[in-house]
mmCIF file with all atom_site columns, C-alpha atoms and ligand atoms in Angstrom:
data_model
loop_
_atom_site.group_PDB
_atom_site.id
_atom_site.type_symbol
_atom_site.label_atom_id
_atom_site.label_alt_id
_atom_site.label_comp_id
_atom_site.label_asym_id
_atom_site.label_entity_id
_atom_site.label_seq_id
_atom_site.pdbx_PDB_ins_code
_atom_site.Cartn_x
_atom_site.Cartn_y
_atom_site.Cartn_z
_atom_site.occupancy
_atom_site.B_iso_or_equiv
_atom_site.pdbx_formal_charge
_atom_site.auth_seq_id
_atom_site.auth_comp_id
_atom_site.auth_asym_id
_atom_site.auth_atom_id
_atom_site.pdbx_PDB_model_num
ATOM   1   C CA  . MET J 1 1   ? -8.014  21.477  5.426   1.00 93.00 ? 9   MET J CA  1
ATOM   2   C CA  . LYS J 1 2   ? -4.699  19.316  5.297   1.00 97.00 ? 10  LYS J CA  1
ATOM   3   C CA  . ILE J 1 3   ? -4.941  16.296  2.754   1.00 98.00 ? 11  ILE J CA  1
ATOM   4   C CA  . ALA J 1 4   ? -2.557  13.642  2.679   1.00 98.00 ? 12  ALA J CA  1
ATOM   5   C CA  . VAL J 1 5   ? -2.072  10.903  0.028   1.00 98.00 ? 13  VAL J CA  1
ATOM   6   C CA  . TYR J 1 6   ? -0.770  7.473   0.755   1.00 98.00 ? 14  TYR J CA  1
ATOM   7   C CA  . PRO J 1 7   ? 0.676   5.929   -2.457  1.00 98.00 ? 15  PRO J CA  1
ATOM   8   C CA  . GLY J 1 8   ? 1.757   2.473   -3.016  1.00 97.00 ? 16  GLY J CA  1
ATOM   9   C CA  . SER J 1 9   ? 1.317   -0.855  -4.738  1.00 96.00 ? 17  SER J CA  1
ATOM   10  C CA  . PHE J 1 10  ? -0.820  -2.439  -1.896  1.00 97.00 ? 18  PHE J CA  1
ATOM   11  C CA  . ASP J 1 11  ? -0.801  -5.748  -3.463  1.00 97.00 ? 19  ASP J CA  1
ATOM   12  C CA  . PRO J 1 12  ? -2.388  -6.681  -1.359  1.00 97.00 ? 20  PRO J CA  1
ATOM   13  C CA  . VAL J 1 13  ? -2.696  -4.387  1.780   1.00 98.00 ? 21  VAL J CA  1
ATOM   14  C CA  . THR J 1 14  ? -1.126  -5.910  4.990   1.00 98.00 ? 22  THR J CA  1
ATOM   15  C CA  . ASN J 1 15  ? -1.541  -5.143  8.585   1.00 98.00 ? 23  ASN J CA  1
ATOM   16  C CA  . GLY J 1 16  ? 1.601   -3.151  8.234   1.00 97.00 ? 24  GLY J CA  1
ATOM   17  C CA  . HIS J 1 17  ? 0.057   -0.763  5.855   1.00 98.00 ? 25  HIS J CA  1
ATOM   18  C CA  . LEU J 1 18  ? -3.170  -0.734  7.940   1.00 98.00 ? 26  LEU J CA  1
ATOM   19  C CA  . ASP J 1 19  ? -1.002  0.536   11.006  1.00 97.00 ? 27  ASP J CA  1
ATOM   20  C CA  . VAL J 1 20  ? 0.559   3.362   9.047   1.00 98.00 ? 28  VAL J CA  1
ATOM   21  C CA  . ILE J 1 21  ? -3.023  4.214   7.663   1.00 98.00 ? 29  ILE J CA  1
ATOM   22  C CA  . GLU J 1 22  ? -4.533  4.285   11.202  1.00 98.00 ? 30  GLU J CA  1
ATOM   23  C CA  . ARG J 1 23  ? -1.479  6.395   12.539  1.00 98.00 ? 31  ARG J CA  1
ATOM   24  C CA  . ALA J 1 24  ? -1.639  8.711   9.675   1.00 98.00 ? 32  ALA J CA  1
ATOM   25  C CA  . ALA J 1 25  ? -5.310  9.206   9.652   1.00 98.00 ? 33  ALA J CA  1
ATOM   26  C CA  . ARG J 1 26  ? -4.924  10.746  13.377  1.00 98.00 ? 34  ARG J CA  1
ATOM   27  C CA  . LEU J 1 27  ? -2.443  13.444  11.635  1.00 97.00 ? 35  LEU J CA  1
ATOM   28  C CA  . PHE J 1 28  ? -4.471  14.726  8.698   1.00 98.00 ? 36  PHE J CA  1
ATOM   29  C CA  . ASP J 1 29  ? -7.748  15.939  8.064   1.00 98.00 ? 37  ASP J CA  1
ATOM   30  C CA  . HIS J 1 30  ? -8.208  13.458  5.030   1.00 98.00 ? 38  HIS J CA  1
ATOM   31  C CA  . LEU J 1 31  ? -5.989  10.552  3.813   1.00 98.00 ? 39  LEU J CA  1
ATOM   32  C CA  . ILE J 1 32  ? -6.269  9.480   0.584   1.00 98.00 ? 40  ILE J CA  1
ATOM   33  C CA  . ILE J 1 33  ? -4.834  5.827   -0.190  1.00 98.00 ? 41  ILE J CA  1
ATOM   34  C CA  . ALA J 1 34  ? -3.834  5.816   -3.737  1.00 98.00 ? 42  ALA J CA  1
ATOM   35  C CA  . VAL J 1 35  ? -3.276  2.577   -5.511  1.00 97.00 ? 43  VAL J CA  1
ATOM   36  C CA  . ALA J 1 36  ? -0.491  3.123   -8.245  1.00 96.00 ? 44  ALA J CA  1
ATOM   37  C CA  . GLN J 1 37  ? -1.540  1.675   -11.477 1.00 94.00 ? 45  GLN J CA  1
ATOM   38  C CA  . ASN J 1 38  ? 1.623   2.288   -13.350 1.00 74.00 ? 46  ASN J CA  1
ATOM   39  C CA  . GLN J 1 39  ? 3.983   -0.050  -11.884 1.00 64.00 ? 47  GLN J CA  1
ATOM   40  C CA  . ALA J 1 40  ? 6.335   -2.114  -13.805 1.00 70.00 ? 48  ALA J CA  1
ATOM   41  C CA  . LYS J 1 41  ? 5.873   -5.154  -11.393 1.00 75.00 ? 49  LYS J CA  1
ATOM   42  C CA  . THR J 1 42  ? 3.224   -7.548  -12.604 1.00 89.00 ? 50  THR J CA  1
ATOM   43  C CA  . PRO J 1 43  ? 0.591   -7.520  -9.574  1.00 94.00 ? 51  PRO J CA  1
ATOM   44  C CA  . LEU J 1 44  ? -1.186  -10.327 -8.197  1.00 95.00 ? 52  LEU J CA  1
ATOM   45  C CA  . PHE J 1 45  ? -4.546  -8.596  -7.733  1.00 96.00 ? 53  PHE J CA  1
ATOM   46  C CA  . SER J 1 46  ? -6.106  -6.331  -10.135 1.00 95.00 ? 54  SER J CA  1
ATOM   47  C CA  . VAL J 1 47  ? -6.385  -2.698  -9.099  1.00 96.00 ? 55  VAL J CA  1
ATOM   48  C CA  . GLU J 1 48  ? -10.133 -3.149  -8.509  1.00 97.00 ? 56  GLU J CA  1
ATOM   49  C CA  . GLU J 1 49  ? -9.355  -5.888  -6.051  1.00 97.00 ? 57  GLU J CA  1
ATOM   50  C CA  . ARG J 1 50  ? -6.716  -4.129  -4.173  1.00 98.00 ? 58  ARG J CA  1
ATOM   51  C CA  . LEU J 1 51  ? -9.352  -1.067  -4.099  1.00 98.00 ? 59  LEU J CA  1
ATOM   52  C CA  . ASP J 1 52  ? -11.969 -3.452  -2.783  1.00 98.00 ? 60  ASP J CA  1
ATOM   53  C CA  . MET J 1 53  ? -9.597  -4.866  -0.315  1.00 98.00 ? 61  MET J CA  1
ATOM   54  C CA  . LEU J 1 54  ? -8.562  -1.576  1.123   1.00 98.00 ? 62  LEU J CA  1
ATOM   55  C CA  . ARG J 1 55  ? -12.307 -0.221  1.115   1.00 98.00 ? 63  ARG J CA  1
ATOM   56  C CA  . ALA J 1 56  ? -13.299 -3.178  3.129   1.00 98.00 ? 64  ALA J CA  1
ATOM   57  C CA  . CYS J 1 57  ? -10.547 -2.827  5.757   1.00 97.00 ? 65  CYS J CA  1
ATOM   58  C CA  . THR J 1 58  ? -10.760 1.014   6.246   1.00 98.00 ? 66  THR J CA  1
ATOM   59  C CA  . ARG J 1 59  ? -14.227 1.350   6.512   1.00 97.00 ? 67  ARG J CA  1
ATOM   60  C CA  . HIS J 1 60  ? -14.204 2.189   10.225  1.00 96.00 ? 68  HIS J CA  1
ATOM   61  C CA  . LEU J 1 61  ? -11.814 5.390   9.349   1.00 98.00 ? 69  LEU J CA  1
ATOM   62  C CA  . VAL J 1 62  ? -14.250 8.085   8.393   1.00 98.00 ? 70  VAL J CA  1
ATOM   63  C CA  . ASN J 1 63  ? -11.335 10.503  7.149   1.00 98.00 ? 71  ASN J CA  1
ATOM   64  C CA  . VAL J 1 64  ? -9.917  7.502   4.790   1.00 98.00 ? 72  VAL J CA  1
ATOM   65  C CA  . SER J 1 65  ? -10.790 7.573   1.139   1.00 98.00 ? 73  SER J CA  1
ATOM   66  C CA  . VAL J 1 66  ? -9.437  5.114   -1.395  1.00 98.00 ? 74  VAL J CA  1
ATOM   67  C CA  . ASP J 1 67  ? -8.564  5.736   -4.944  1.00 98.00 ? 75  ASP J CA  1
ATOM   68  C CA  . SER J 1 68  ? -6.290  4.729   -7.999  1.00 98.00 ? 76  SER J CA  1
ATOM   69  C CA  . TYR J 1 69  ? -4.039  6.698   -10.235 1.00 97.00 ? 77  TYR J CA  1
ATOM   70  C CA  . SER J 1 70  ? -1.661  6.285   -13.169 1.00 95.00 ? 78  SER J CA  1
ATOM   71  C CA  . SER J 1 71  ? 0.062   9.489   -13.299 1.00 95.00 ? 79  SER J CA  1
ATOM   72  C CA  . LEU J 1 72  ? 3.158   10.599  -11.578 1.00 96.00 ? 80  LEU J CA  1
ATOM   73  C CA  . THR J 1 73  ? 2.258   10.421  -7.775  1.00 97.00 ? 81  THR J CA  1
ATOM   74  C CA  . VAL J 1 74  ? 3.188   14.394  -7.328  1.00 98.00 ? 82  VAL J CA  1
ATOM   75  C CA  . GLU J 1 75  ? 0.645   15.501  -10.088 1.00 98.00 ? 83  GLU J CA  1
ATOM   76  C CA  . TYR J 1 76  ? -1.998  13.047  -8.532  1.00 98.00 ? 84  TYR J CA  1
ATOM   77  C CA  . ALA J 1 77  ? -1.484  14.760  -5.134  1.00 98.00 ? 85  ALA J CA  1
ATOM   78  C CA  . ARG J 1 78  ? -1.649  18.100  -6.420  1.00 98.00 ? 86  ARG J CA  1
ATOM   79  C CA  . SER J 1 79  ? -4.708  17.430  -8.530  1.00 98.00 ? 87  SER J CA  1
ATOM   80  C CA  . LYS J 1 80  ? -6.326  16.302  -5.049  1.00 98.00 ? 88  LYS J CA  1
ATOM   81  C CA  . GLY J 1 81  ? -5.072  19.578  -3.185  1.00 98.00 ? 89  GLY J CA  1
ATOM   82  C CA  . ALA J 1 82  ? -2.738  17.465  -1.086  1.00 98.00 ? 90  ALA J CA  1
ATOM   83  C CA  . GLU J 1 83  ? 0.472   18.902  0.543   1.00 97.00 ? 91  GLU J CA  1
ATOM   84  C CA  . VAL J 1 84  ? 1.658   15.777  2.101   1.00 98.00 ? 92  VAL J CA  1
ATOM   85  C CA  . LEU J 1 85  ? 2.661   12.236  0.676   1.00 98.00 ? 93  LEU J CA  1
ATOM   86  C CA  . VAL J 1 86  ? 2.820   9.627   3.417   1.00 98.00 ? 94  VAL J CA  1
ATOM   87  C CA  . ARG J 1 87  ? 5.287   6.523   3.186   1.00 97.00 ? 95  ARG J CA  1
ATOM   88  C CA  . GLY J 1 88  ? 6.309   3.786   5.766   1.00 96.00 ? 96  GLY J CA  1
ATOM   89  C CA  . LEU J 1 89  ? 9.707   2.846   6.687   1.00 95.00 ? 97  LEU J CA  1
ATOM   90  C CA  . ARG J 1 90  ? 10.440  -0.600  7.883   1.00 93.00 ? 98  ARG J CA  1
ATOM   91  C CA  . ALA J 1 91  ? 14.319  -0.995  7.804   1.00 83.00 ? 99  ALA J CA  1
ATOM   92  C CA  . VAL J 1 92  ? 17.317  0.735   6.622   1.00 82.00 ? 100 VAL J CA  1
ATOM   93  C CA  . SER J 1 93  ? 16.985  -1.083  3.486   1.00 82.00 ? 101 SER J CA  1
ATOM   94  C CA  . ASP J 1 94  ? 13.703  0.965   2.706   1.00 88.00 ? 102 ASP J CA  1
ATOM   95  C CA  . PHE J 1 95  ? 15.613  4.049   3.346   1.00 92.00 ? 103 PHE J CA  1
ATOM   96  C CA  . GLU J 1 96  ? 17.620  4.428   0.149   1.00 93.00 ? 104 GLU J CA  1
ATOM   97  C CA  . ASN J 1 97  ? 14.994  3.977   -2.283  1.00 94.00 ? 105 ASN J CA  1
ATOM   98  C CA  . GLU J 1 98  ? 12.465  6.143   -0.295  1.00 95.00 ? 106 GLU J CA  1
ATOM   99  C CA  . PHE J 1 99  ? 15.163  8.930   0.228   1.00 95.00 ? 107 PHE J CA  1
ATOM   100 C CA  . LEU J 1 100 ? 15.607  8.872   -3.648  1.00 96.00 ? 108 LEU J CA  1
ATOM   101 C CA  . MET J 1 101 ? 11.981  8.945   -4.420  1.00 97.00 ? 109 MET J CA  1
ATOM   102 C CA  . ALA J 1 102 ? 11.395  11.829  -1.838  1.00 97.00 ? 110 ALA J CA  1
ATOM   103 C CA  . LEU J 1 103 ? 14.142  13.730  -3.236  1.00 97.00 ? 111 LEU J CA  1
ATOM   104 C CA  . MET J 1 104 ? 12.900  13.349  -6.913  1.00 98.00 ? 112 MET J CA  1
ATOM   105 C CA  . ASN J 1 105 ? 9.316   14.335  -5.720  1.00 97.00 ? 113 ASN J CA  1
ATOM   106 C CA  . ARG J 1 106 ? 10.484  17.243  -3.932  1.00 97.00 ? 114 ARG J CA  1
ATOM   107 C CA  . LYS J 1 107 ? 12.432  18.436  -7.151  1.00 97.00 ? 115 LYS J CA  1
ATOM   108 C CA  . MET J 1 108 ? 9.345   18.134  -9.082  1.00 97.00 ? 116 MET J CA  1
ATOM   109 C CA  . GLU J 1 109 ? 6.851   19.544  -6.672  1.00 97.00 ? 117 GLU J CA  1
ATOM   110 C CA  . PRO J 1 110 ? 8.486   21.498  -3.908  1.00 97.00 ? 118 PRO J CA  1
ATOM   111 C CA  . ALA J 1 111 ? 5.108   22.520  -2.316  1.00 97.00 ? 119 ALA J CA  1
ATOM   112 C CA  . ILE J 1 112 ? 4.462   18.837  -1.446  1.00 98.00 ? 120 ILE J CA  1
ATOM   113 C CA  . GLU J 1 113 ? 6.218   17.226  1.436   1.00 98.00 ? 121 GLU J CA  1
ATOM   114 C CA  . THR J 1 114 ? 7.024   13.604  2.185   1.00 98.00 ? 122 THR J CA  1
ATOM   115 C CA  . VAL J 1 115 ? 6.283   12.434  5.521   1.00 98.00 ? 123 VAL J CA  1
ATOM   116 C CA  . PHE J 1 116 ? 7.791   9.232   6.659   1.00 97.00 ? 124 PHE J CA  1
ATOM   117 C CA  . MET J 1 117 ? 5.958   7.028   9.440   1.00 96.00 ? 125 MET J CA  1
ATOM   118 C CA  . MET J 1 118 ? 7.993   4.460   11.215  1.00 94.00 ? 126 MET J CA  1
ATOM   119 C CA  . THR J 1 119 ? 6.832   0.837   11.242  1.00 92.00 ? 127 THR J CA  1
ATOM   120 C CA  . SER J 1 120 ? 5.392   -0.574  14.378  1.00 93.00 ? 128 SER J CA  1
ATOM   121 C CA  . ASN J 1 121 ? 7.730   -3.398  15.840  1.00 92.00 ? 129 ASN J CA  1
ATOM   122 C CA  . GLN J 1 122 ? 5.468   -6.097  15.171  1.00 93.00 ? 130 GLN J CA  1
ATOM   123 C CA  . TYR J 1 123 ? 5.186   -5.338  11.490  1.00 95.00 ? 131 TYR J CA  1
ATOM   124 C CA  . ALA J 1 124 ? 8.924   -4.408  10.755  1.00 94.00 ? 132 ALA J CA  1
ATOM   125 C CA  . PHE J 1 125 ? 9.391   -7.588  8.827   1.00 93.00 ? 133 PHE J CA  1
ATOM   126 C CA  . LEU J 1 126 ? 6.173   -7.630  6.988   1.00 96.00 ? 134 LEU J CA  1
ATOM   127 C CA  . SER J 1 127 ? 5.792   -6.898  3.230   1.00 96.00 ? 135 SER J CA  1
ATOM   128 C CA  . SER J 1 128 ? 3.190   -7.752  0.593   1.00 96.00 ? 136 SER J CA  1
ATOM   129 C CA  . SER J 1 129 ? 5.717   -10.096 -0.922  1.00 95.00 ? 137 SER J CA  1
ATOM   130 C CA  . ALA J 1 130 ? 6.545   -11.965 1.908   1.00 96.00 ? 138 ALA J CA  1
ATOM   131 C CA  . VAL J 1 131 ? 2.855   -12.337 2.410   1.00 97.00 ? 139 VAL J CA  1
ATOM   132 C CA  . LYS J 1 132 ? 2.519   -13.646 -1.017  1.00 97.00 ? 140 LYS J CA  1
ATOM   133 C CA  . GLU J 1 133 ? 5.195   -15.884 -0.704  1.00 96.00 ? 141 GLU J CA  1
ATOM   134 C CA  . VAL J 1 134 ? 3.927   -17.482 2.386   1.00 96.00 ? 142 VAL J CA  1
ATOM   135 C CA  . ALA J 1 135 ? 0.204   -17.464 0.992   1.00 96.00 ? 143 ALA J CA  1
ATOM   136 C CA  . SER J 1 136 ? 1.470   -19.370 -2.220  1.00 94.00 ? 144 SER J CA  1
ATOM   137 C CA  . LEU J 1 137 ? 3.231   -22.006 -0.131  1.00 93.00 ? 145 LEU J CA  1
ATOM   138 C CA  . GLY J 1 138 ? -0.152  -22.616 1.488   1.00 91.00 ? 146 GLY J CA  1
ATOM   139 C CA  . GLY J 1 139 ? 1.364   -20.911 4.691   1.00 93.00 ? 147 GLY J CA  1
ATOM   140 C CA  . GLN J 1 140 ? -0.867  -19.173 7.474   1.00 93.00 ? 148 GLN J CA  1
ATOM   141 C CA  . VAL J 1 141 ? -1.214  -15.379 6.899   1.00 96.00 ? 149 VAL J CA  1
ATOM   142 C CA  . GLU J 1 142 ? -3.821  -14.694 9.802   1.00 93.00 ? 150 GLU J CA  1
ATOM   143 C CA  . GLY J 1 143 ? -2.279  -11.724 11.766  1.00 94.00 ? 151 GLY J CA  1
ATOM   144 C CA  . LEU J 1 144 ? -0.395  -10.451 8.857   1.00 97.00 ? 152 LEU J CA  1
ATOM   145 C CA  . VAL J 1 145 ? -3.129  -9.301  6.795   1.00 98.00 ? 153 VAL J CA  1
ATOM   146 C CA  . PRO J 1 146 ? -6.741  -8.262  7.393   1.00 97.00 ? 154 PRO J CA  1
ATOM   147 C CA  . PRO J 1 147 ? -9.389  -11.308 7.391   1.00 97.00 ? 155 PRO J CA  1
ATOM   148 C CA  . VAL J 1 148 ? -10.744 -10.000 3.958   1.00 97.00 ? 156 VAL J CA  1
ATOM   149 C CA  . VAL J 1 149 ? -7.199  -10.284 2.390   1.00 98.00 ? 157 VAL J CA  1
ATOM   150 C CA  . ALA J 1 150 ? -6.242  -13.661 3.896   1.00 97.00 ? 158 ALA J CA  1
ATOM   151 C CA  . ALA J 1 151 ? -9.555  -15.182 2.290   1.00 96.00 ? 159 ALA J CA  1
ATOM   152 C CA  . ALA J 1 152 ? -8.893  -13.498 -1.115  1.00 97.00 ? 160 ALA J CA  1
ATOM   153 C CA  . LEU J 1 153 ? -5.072  -14.742 -1.043  1.00 97.00 ? 161 LEU J CA  1
ATOM   154 C CA  . LYS J 1 154 ? -6.506  -18.381 -0.109  1.00 95.00 ? 162 LYS J CA  1
ATOM   155 C CA  . GLN J 1 155 ? -9.243  -18.134 -3.133  1.00 94.00 ? 163 GLN J CA  1
ATOM   156 C CA  . LYS J 1 156 ? -6.215  -16.658 -5.371  1.00 93.00 ? 164 LYS J CA  1
ATOM   157 C CA  . PHE J 1 157 ? -3.903  -19.584 -4.955  1.00 92.00 ? 165 PHE J CA  1
ATOM   158 C CA  . ALA J 1 158 ? -6.502  -22.347 -4.809  1.00 85.00 ? 166 ALA J CA  1
ATOM   159 C CA  . SER J 1 159 ? -7.424  -21.169 -8.436  1.00 70.00 ? 167 SER J CA  1
ATOM   160 C CA  . HIS J 1 160 ? -3.656  -21.092 -9.154  1.00 65.00 ? 168 HIS J CA  1
ATOM   161 C CA  . GLN J 1 161 ? -3.160  -24.472 -8.108  1.00 66.00 ? 169 GLN J CA  1
ATOM   162 C CA  . GLN J 1 162 ? -6.196  -25.581 -9.947  1.00 64.00 ? 170 GLN J CA  1
ATOM   163 C CA  . ASN J 1 163 ? -5.223  -24.335 -13.093 1.00 64.00 ? 171 ASN J CA  1
ATOM   164 C CA  . GLN J 1 164 ? -1.488  -25.773 -12.569 1.00 66.00 ? 172 GLN J CA  1
ATOM   165 C CA  . ARG J 1 165 ? -3.193  -29.099 -12.076 1.00 64.00 ? 173 ARG J CA  1
ATOM   166 C CA  . LEU J 1 166 ? -5.214  -28.816 -15.000 1.00 65.00 ? 174 LEU J CA  1
ATOM   167 C CA  . ARG J 1 167 ? -2.255  -27.950 -17.023 1.00 67.00 ? 175 ARG J CA  1
ATOM   168 C CA  . SER J 1 168 ? -0.149  -30.639 -15.869 1.00 66.00 ? 176 SER J CA  1
HETATM 169 P P1  . ADP L 2 .   ? 5.419   0.381   -3.369  1.00 82.98 ? 223 ADP L P1  1
HETATM 170 O O1  . ADP L 2 .   ? 5.552   -0.632  -4.292  1.00 82.98 ? 223 ADP L O1  1
HETATM 171 O O2  . ADP L 2 .   ? 5.335   1.966   -3.557  1.00 82.98 ? 223 ADP L O2  1
HETATM 172 O O3  . ADP L 2 .   ? 6.546   0.200   -2.152  1.00 82.98 ? 223 ADP L O3  1
HETATM 173 P P2  . ADP L 2 .   ? 4.091   -0.889  -1.176  1.00 82.98 ? 223 ADP L P2  1
HETATM 174 O O4  . ADP L 2 .   ? 2.413   -1.138  -1.205  1.00 82.98 ? 223 ADP L O4  1
HETATM 175 O O5  . ADP L 2 .   ? 4.950   -2.207  -1.079  1.00 82.98 ? 223 ADP L O5  1
HETATM 176 O O6  . ADP L 2 .   ? 4.152   0.128   -2.372  1.00 82.98 ? 223 ADP L O6  1
HETATM 177 O O7  . ADP L 2 .   ? 4.150   0.111   0.092   1.00 82.98 ? 223 ADP L O7  1
HETATM 178 C C1  . ADP L 2 .   ? 3.616   1.234   0.279   1.00 82.98 ? 223 ADP L C1  1
HETATM 179 C C2  . ADP L 2 .   ? 4.407   1.996   1.526   1.00 82.98 ? 223 ADP L C2  1
HETATM 180 O O8  . ADP L 2 .   ? 4.251   1.320   2.632   1.00 82.98 ? 223 ADP L O8  1
HETATM 181 C C3  . ADP L 2 .   ? 5.860   1.891   1.281   1.00 82.98 ? 223 ADP L C3  1
HETATM 182 O O9  . ADP L 2 .   ? 6.459   3.322   1.945   1.00 82.98 ? 223 ADP L O9  1
HETATM 183 C C4  . ADP L 2 .   ? 6.370   0.947   2.109   1.00 82.98 ? 223 ADP L C4  1
HETATM 184 O O10 . ADP L 2 .   ? 7.802   1.167   2.732   1.00 82.98 ? 223 ADP L O10 1
HETATM 185 C C5  . ADP L 2 .   ? 5.458   1.032   3.255   1.00 82.98 ? 223 ADP L C5  1
HETATM 186 N N1  . ADP L 2 .   ? 5.253   -0.062  3.839   1.00 82.98 ? 223 ADP L N1  1
HETATM 187 C C6  . ADP L 2 .   ? 5.071   -1.463  3.587   1.00 82.98 ? 223 ADP L C6  1
HETATM 188 N N2  . ADP L 2 .   ? 4.970   -2.302  4.261   1.00 82.98 ? 223 ADP L N2  1
HETATM 189 C C7  . ADP L 2 .   ? 5.104   -1.833  5.569   1.00 82.98 ? 223 ADP L C7  1
HETATM 190 C C8  . ADP L 2 .   ? 5.033   -2.104  6.948   1.00 82.98 ? 223 ADP L C8  1
HETATM 191 N N3  . ADP L 2 .   ? 5.317   -3.384  7.394   1.00 82.98 ? 223 ADP L N3  1
HETATM 192 N N4  . ADP L 2 .   ? 5.343   -1.176  7.923   1.00 82.98 ? 223 ADP L N4  1
HETATM 193 C C9  . ADP L 2 .   ? 5.629   0.025   7.602   1.00 82.98 ? 223 ADP L C9  1
HETATM 194 N N5  . ADP L 2 .   ? 5.422   0.587   6.319   1.00 82.98 ? 223 ADP L N5  1
HETATM 195 C C10 . ADP L 2 .   ? 5.307   -0.493  5.141   1.00 82.98 ? 223 ADP L C10 1
#
């Protein structure tokens, strides 16, 4: 059984991630989407919120599960019996970081291979940070993220704005 892990921040999951997830799910027997907990960045959504959104928008994919981890990615993958790490590539700008990370991971665990999925044209510009920026300024994110994420962003920024109004 070929198990693959798709690690990332997913803060929040976008339609670009979902496209990678759906395509990777066709290539492997089981795909685990793994939310990394040990990121230096300050996330907008808690790990639980990110897991809930991922679960909601992958419910239709029978061989996909959702999990979180705080160890090294290769250690997590090994503990799950996975032989493959899936990562997405949007632009040349993604390449250098992804290349270094894949080499580092291979050095730590040669038995685990990183497989890169090219973005689909329509998602080449799409990132979680761009979506957060647009949503924070009140812009439309429909079509960029699953409906459950659009609703969560609206709620998150409405409460942010309310807190700011209370403080000022
Ligand atoms: P990280 O913080 O680990 O980069 P992200 O959640 O931002 O986590 O992304 C996880 C993976 O998904 C990365 O490999 C990233 O390049 C890829 N990815 C993000 N957005 C897209 C997209 N629109 N199309 C294809 N791959 C993407």
